[in-house]
Structure formats: C-alpha cells, structure tokens
Amino acid sequence: MIIDKQFEKETFKKSVRDNVRFLFRKTLEEATPQQIFQAVSYSVKDVIIDNWLLTQKTYEEQDPKTVYYMSMEFLMGRALGNNLLNLTAYKEVKEALDELGINLNAIEDEEPDPALGNGGLGRLAACFLDSLATLGYSAYGCGIRYRYGMFKQKIEDGYQIEEPDNWLKDGYPFELRRPEYAKEVHFGGYVRVEYDQEKGENKFIHEGYQAVKAIPYDMPIVGYNNKIVNTLRIWDAEPIVDFGLDSFDKGDYRKAVEQENLARNIVEVLYPNDNHYAGKELRLKQQYFFISASIQAAIVKYKKTHDDIMKLHEKVTFQMNDTHPTMAVAELMRILMDVEGLGWDQAWAITTKTVAYTNHTIMAEALEKWPIELFSRLLPRIYQIIEEINRRFIIEIQNRYPGNYEKIKKMAIIYDGQVKMAHLAIVAGYSVNGVARLHTEILKNQELKDFYEMMPEKFNNKTNGITQRRFLLHGNPLLADWVTSHIGADWITDLSQIRKLAIYADDEKAQQEFMNIKYQNKVRLAKYILKHNGIEVDPRSIFDVQVKRLHEYKRQLLNILHVMYLYNQIKQHPEMDFFPRTFIFGAKAAAGYRRAKLTIKLINAVADVVNHDTSINGKLKVVFIENYRVSNAEMIFAAADVSEQISTASKEASGTGNMKFMLNGAVTLGTMDGANVEIVEEVGEENAFIFGLSSDQVINYENHGGYDPHVIYNTDGEIRQVMMELINGKYSNDTELFRDLYNSLLNTQSSDRADTYFILADFRSYAEAHKRVEEAYRDERRWAKMAMLNTACSGKFTSDRTIQEYVDDIWHLDKVKIDAE
Ligand code: 26V
C-alpha cells in the first residue's frame, strides 16, 4: 500500500489544527463538529490535490483516450470516508483523530450527502467513476451542480413531506471552482443563413439569443491505492450581463433581467422524478446547458494537444447516460460545422464514431419526447440540425424498406410534432446498450425491435455493477475485515477473488462468525431505528428489507399487502408457529406521484397498527426508514437478511440494490427480472427465493389486453380480506383514504387497466416464497450457508467488471499507470 507522507500522524494532526485556525480562527477545542469536518476534509484534500496534479501530468504525457460520462445525475454519497479508504489512509487518520479526541465516524456524519441524483441511474454513474479511477482510465464525469439536490424526506403523520436539500449551505470542501474554464451557452433567438461566396456553401449564424455563463466545479474522484485522481465536473450557471449601465443604456434592460433569471433558475434544483417524463421547459434547458458546456470543454481540451479534428474519436468518447444527454449529438454536430467549419458529412462521420448511448428503462412514461414547438424556440440551431439528421435517416428507412410508411412512423426522430430523444441517440450512437441481459433482450426483441433489425451491430449488453469499495469496505467494515482475514485483501480491487469464500460455506465456525457479524450489523441498524423511528425491533428477527425509489412497478404495495395478510394469519391462528419478522421499507416518492405517496402512507398506517398490537408479542414489526439515501443505505444493506427485489417481471431494467444486498450476505426474494436473473445464475436457484410470473408471461398478457384480477379476488378469500381492509377502516378512520390503491387493483372502469403490475396475479406465489424463507431461516446452518454463498458468488456484480466490458467493447480506452515514487 502507498500511504502518503502527509498522513503520518503528527503531520496530519498539525494540519488539522492549522486548518481549524486558518478557516475558523478557533482552537480545536472550540470548534464545532461541522468545523472539524471541514478542517479534516481540507487536510485530506491537500493530499488529493497533489495526486490530482500528478494524474493530470501523467495523462498529458501518455495522452490516453478519455471517456466523458455525460449524466444529469451523480448520486455520489459522502466523500470523506470513501476518499480516506481509497487513499488507504483510513486507519491512520482514525488513530490520529482519536489522539485529538475526535471520533472519525461522528465527523463523517457531519458531511452532507451530495444527492445530485434520484436513484439507480445516478448511483450507477457514481459507482462507474469509482471503478474508472481505480482501473486507471482517463475519465470525466460531466453533470450539473444543482443548488438543491434530491429533497429531504420527512414523515409526518405517516405522510411524506419534502424539504429542500441545501447541501451547499456550509460550503463543500471537496469541490474546486474553476472559473478559468467557464463556457458560454446560448438559448433562444433565431438562425440566419448566409451564403459564403468563396466557399460556395451556406453558413448558419445564431443571433438574438440569451447567454448564460457555465462555471465548472471539479470534484476529485480518487482511485483505490493507485495515485489516480479523476474529475467529476459539474456546472454552475451565472448571468453574463449584470445590471451594468451598458445594457441599460442600450435599452437592453429587459434582456439583462431575463438573462439574470435564466442563469439563476437553470441549476436551481434536481427534478425529483424517476422514470417519469414531464416535458418541463426548464429541464430541457438544464440538458442543453450542461451538454453544451461539457462538449465545448472537451473539444477545447482535445485541440490543445491535437490538430486534426477528424481524429477526435481516437481520443474522445461521449457516453450518454440514458436519453437526458442526447443533445450531445446535435451539439457536437453544431460545433464541428459552425465553429470548426466542417461540412455535414465530415461532422456526421466524427459524431457517429464518438457518441454512445445506454438505455436504463423500458417504462413508456420515461421516454423523452419534446414538443417541436418548445424545442425549436429554445434551441433553434440544435433543432435545425436534428431536422436534417431526421431527413437523412428517413431516406435511409425508405431505401431499406421501400413503401413501408409504418416503419417511418415508428422510427422517425421527429414525428407527430415531437422529437424522440431515444431515436436520435440510437441513430447517431455507435453503441446502444442495455443494463442487464434480460433488459437488453427485451430492447432487441420488443421495445427497439425495428432499430435492432436495421442496425444490429450497435446493440450490446453491459450488465450493471456496484463498487465493493463503498458497499462493503466502507459500509460493512466488520464483514470487510472478516473477508480479508480469510482470503486476503485482493477482493478490494478484484472482486472475483471473493469466490474463495465458498469453501467456508459449510464450515461451522465460519458460519457462526459470518452470522455473528450480520447480527452486530442488525444491532447497529436496530439502534438507528430506535433513535429515528422510536420503534424497538428485535435483531434476532428476520430483517426483510425493501429499499429503493417508490414506484408502482417496484411493487412496494405487494410487500405491504402481504404484511397485512401475515398479520391476519397471526391474529387468526395465535397458536401458529411464526418466526418473528421485521419488515423494513425505505423509499422516496416523486413529489407529484400521488399513488406512490399514498403507498407510503399505507405502509406507515399498517406499521402503526401492527407495531402497537401487544397481542402479537412483537412477532411482526414494520418500519419505514425516513429519508433513504446513500449514507443510511450502506448501513441497511449490511444488516439485511432478505433482499426484496419484487418488480413486475420485465419492468426493472437491472436493479443495483439487489447486488449491494447480495454482496453483504442477504438472500434475494425476487422475481425473474432485471439482474436478478443473473444473480440467481451465479448463486444458484437453491440460494434465492424466486416467485411470480416470468417476463414472457407478463409481456404476453400485456399484448393480449391484460389479465383479470377479479377471478383471484372472487376465489381467494384471504386476498379478498386484505383488499377489503384497504377500504373498511382497519388502517384508517377515513375509509376512503386508500380507495385509490384498492381501485388500482380492481377497477376496470377507469382508463387504466386493472392491476397493471400483476400484484394480485403474483400474490400467492409471493406468499409461498415467504413461507420458504421462514422455513430456511429456522435452520440456522442452512441459512448461514445461503447467506455466505451469496457473498461468495457476488463477484460478477462489481462495477469494475462492468467498466472493463465498456472499455473492451465500446470505449477502447488506454490503461494508465502512475508509478509510486
Ligand atoms: C428518467 C427520467 C425521465 C424523464 C424525467 C426525469 C427522469 C429522471 C430519471 C430517469 C431515470 C429513469 C431510468 C432509471 O433510473 N433507470 C434505472 O437505472 C438503473 C441503472 O441502470 C437500473 O438499475 C434500474 O433498474 C433502472 O430503473
């Protein structure tokens, strides 16, 4: 291990003391915990900056190809602890702080959780940056520096309340403002065409626009034990014209005000929608804002050391994280033509070798389709370019399928007055990938079938992964140490090593140690729950956990309906042998998603009744953990026995929570959806609990008008009882409160189909799977073996593997090594 000199105890202690003095004019003894966090972070940042410069220098010398990972979201989580681990200085710093009477864990808790993302897509981007730096690849994350990240969730009277997340209020020590790299971004106005006599071609001139200044803030991305520090570059917006007399005099006062407002609004807040497109103008502005600034910056950087723009794709690639950054296609075309002076064909040849697209969902409501009126008004030149891409693509369709207008209708980029971003991404991208094998197959055979037929060579799969450095090394130190003591520390950078644990799966001593660590992690979570929820839970009960965004397709409703069913069983058969269970939920609902918010209320209403019923002797507990986020997630995964991954088959593109649970020795209770399929393949069906309709069955029903839940409702008395309890006042004095949930399952009068997510269809199979869980858990040795095998077989799901596949099949980056001096 390389440990930097600055982490030697006395040096580091002095640095912290100095920082407290310089930053706050206080002694260590007088400083608040937040101030100590800041001081410690600046000391750590000093070390990082040296490595950052060294990395830049090495990249300049070796000139490796660079990936720009374009994403509207980066759900980073806290940086201090993670940086210390990746610098392999965690233990040293912990000891040094101990000597100063400071507890590192408490200081870590002072850091705001930078929550510049919603859920899986944003967290995946963060895991990817960690893997890219650790594997030694030159990479930039490109995104937006939202003033307010994902809202903070409060639960009041069982309801979700959203509070603004002012994560920058105390200043964030791990960012660096870089005003010298600012870029201008233009909105609105019109395009004037001018004929260039000399060249004999048209020139397009964008005029009358409003301008915003994009200022980059860089965050260091520290690789594990390799001196590499990459960069996450997020853009802030500032007005260009201030209220100088200049514009006032010219009568441009109104424009000045408008530009000021545009800049102020643009980066104000992260849209808290996950998987739901709302067509908001401000969101479109956000997209173009960060894309334009990022692409400009990438081109400037390339041109600093290369003079042939035609070879851009040899040194640069842009990966588009879903369709949100798809404007990159047209922006790159614009710069190549209007700024660099290339013709269409040359610009197109470069663009189509430089941009690539990842699809993260097949949910129809997530597809981005922008009205042409809005698009052309806001981005006239970009719109013009997309129209031309579309015109040429339609000619291609006609050549390939003469007279087939159905194909044009289904595949055009602009149709029905809308710009379809996914179509643009596929047509221009040199690679299109899904995020789990099943998901990619569904894309090829259903959702994107027409495109796959026309350009099969673009399509490929990259099954998602997670970084073991955050989700085991940092989140579960007890298990991490245990793993290292058995198989050595290589798993930290080569998770395939973890399979060596399999030989201990039958070893009684190892089983006891493994389950004892799980127990201690459950005690840690139980304390958190007592502190935050005031609920006492028994760490000897089964911790059955579902944490993820709240969405109908993820079926938290199925989970809570089953809890209601279990409660009825216990009440009706008090003599029944029932293994105590704790059902733990954590989820944020999009602020405008009423049914999702009502589901949160239902979970809390059930918790209220069940947790206070003394007649069941605490056999059943229900906990809703407030404000689920990266920092408490790390602790929750470590403490879980059962991992609920119960989406309607075909709907969850991959899931990544499922992998974090598996790594931490929780057993999956799930449907054959997303990456669950591959998890089961790795660990064996006997070490998971699988239930429910297959994705083929679901898709088949959907293609034939749905299914009829009434048959189940009419024939299964126990299910009917649970359904009635939604509307008979058992869980609320207001019998109408949960009517909408009841209706969603049964009512065919509304425009929706009944039970679109097959909750009743899967209910019995789900309940039986729970029975199998209970039975398996009673056999302590059997369970320990299952749990340990889950950890042992999780090697495939490291984001290091995923990134290496992206590198080998899509990006073709060069590996960089920095020699330790
Ligand atoms: C989509 C949209 C649609 C437009 C408005 C705002 C908005 C914000 C976020 C999203 C992202 C939806 C896609 C997404 O998060 N997919 C998740 O990606 C994970 C990483 O690949 C994957 O594990 C999850 O299964 C998938 O739901």
Coordinates of C-alpha atoms and ligand atoms in Angstrom, one line a residue, residues 73 118-122 124 271 273-278 283 322 324 359-361 365-368 435 464 553-554 651-656, ligand 1:
E73 CA -27.3 12.7 -12.2
N118 CA -32.7 10.2 -7.9
G119 CA -31.9 6.5 -7.7
G120 CA -30.3 3.7 -9.7
L121 CA -29.2 5.7 -12.7
G122 CA -27.4 8.3 -10.7
L124 CA -24.6 3.8 -11.2
Y271 CA -36.0 17.2 -10.9
N273 CA -38.8 12.4 -11.0
D274 CA -37.5 8.9 -11.5
N275 CA -38.7 7.1 -14.6
H276 CA -41.3 9.7 -15.4
Y277 CA -41.0 12.3 -18.2
A278 CA -42.9 15.5 -17.5
R283 CA -35.5 20.5 -17.7
D322 CA -30.0 7.5 -20.8
H324 CA -31.1 13.0 -21.0
N359 CA -30.8 2.7 -22.1
H360 CA -31.9 2.4 -18.5
T361 CA -35.6 1.7 -18.7
E365 CA -43.7 7.0 -19.4
A366 CA -40.0 7.6 -19.0
L367 CA -39.4 8.1 -22.8
E368 CA -38.4 11.7 -23.6
V435 CA -28.0 -2.8 -18.4
N464 CA -24.6 -3.2 -14.2
Y553 CA -43.7 -1.3 -10.9
K554 CA -41.4 -2.0 -8.0
K651 CA -40.1 -3.8 -15.8
E652 CA -36.9 -3.3 -13.8
A653 CA -34.1 -2.8 -16.3
S654 CA -31.4 -4.1 -13.9
G655 CA -31.6 -3.1 -10.3
T656 CA -28.4 -2.5 -8.4
Ligands
26V1 C1 -35.8 9.2 -16.1 C2 -36.5 10.4 -16.2 C3 -37.4 10.6 -17.3 C4 -37.6 12.0 -17.6 C5 -37.7 12.9 -16.4 C6 -36.8 12.7 -15.3 C7 -36.2 11.3 -15.2 C8 -35.3 11.1 -14.3 C9 -34.7 9.9 -14.2 C10 -34.9 9.0 -15.1 C11 -34.2 7.7 -15.0 C12 -35.0 6.6 -15.2 C13 -34.2 5.5 -15.5 C14 -33.6 4.8 -14.3 O1 -33.3 5.3 -13.3 N1 -33.4 3.6 -14.6 C15 -32.8 2.7 -13.6 O2 -31.4 2.6 -14.0 C16 -30.7 1.7 -13.1 C17 -29.2 1.7 -13.6 O3 -29.1 1.2 -14.8 C18 -31.3 0.3 -13.2 O4 -30.6 -0.5 -12.3 C19 -32.8 0.4 -12.8 O5 -33.4 -0.9 -13.0 C20 -33.5 1.4 -13.7 O6 -34.8 1.6 -13.2

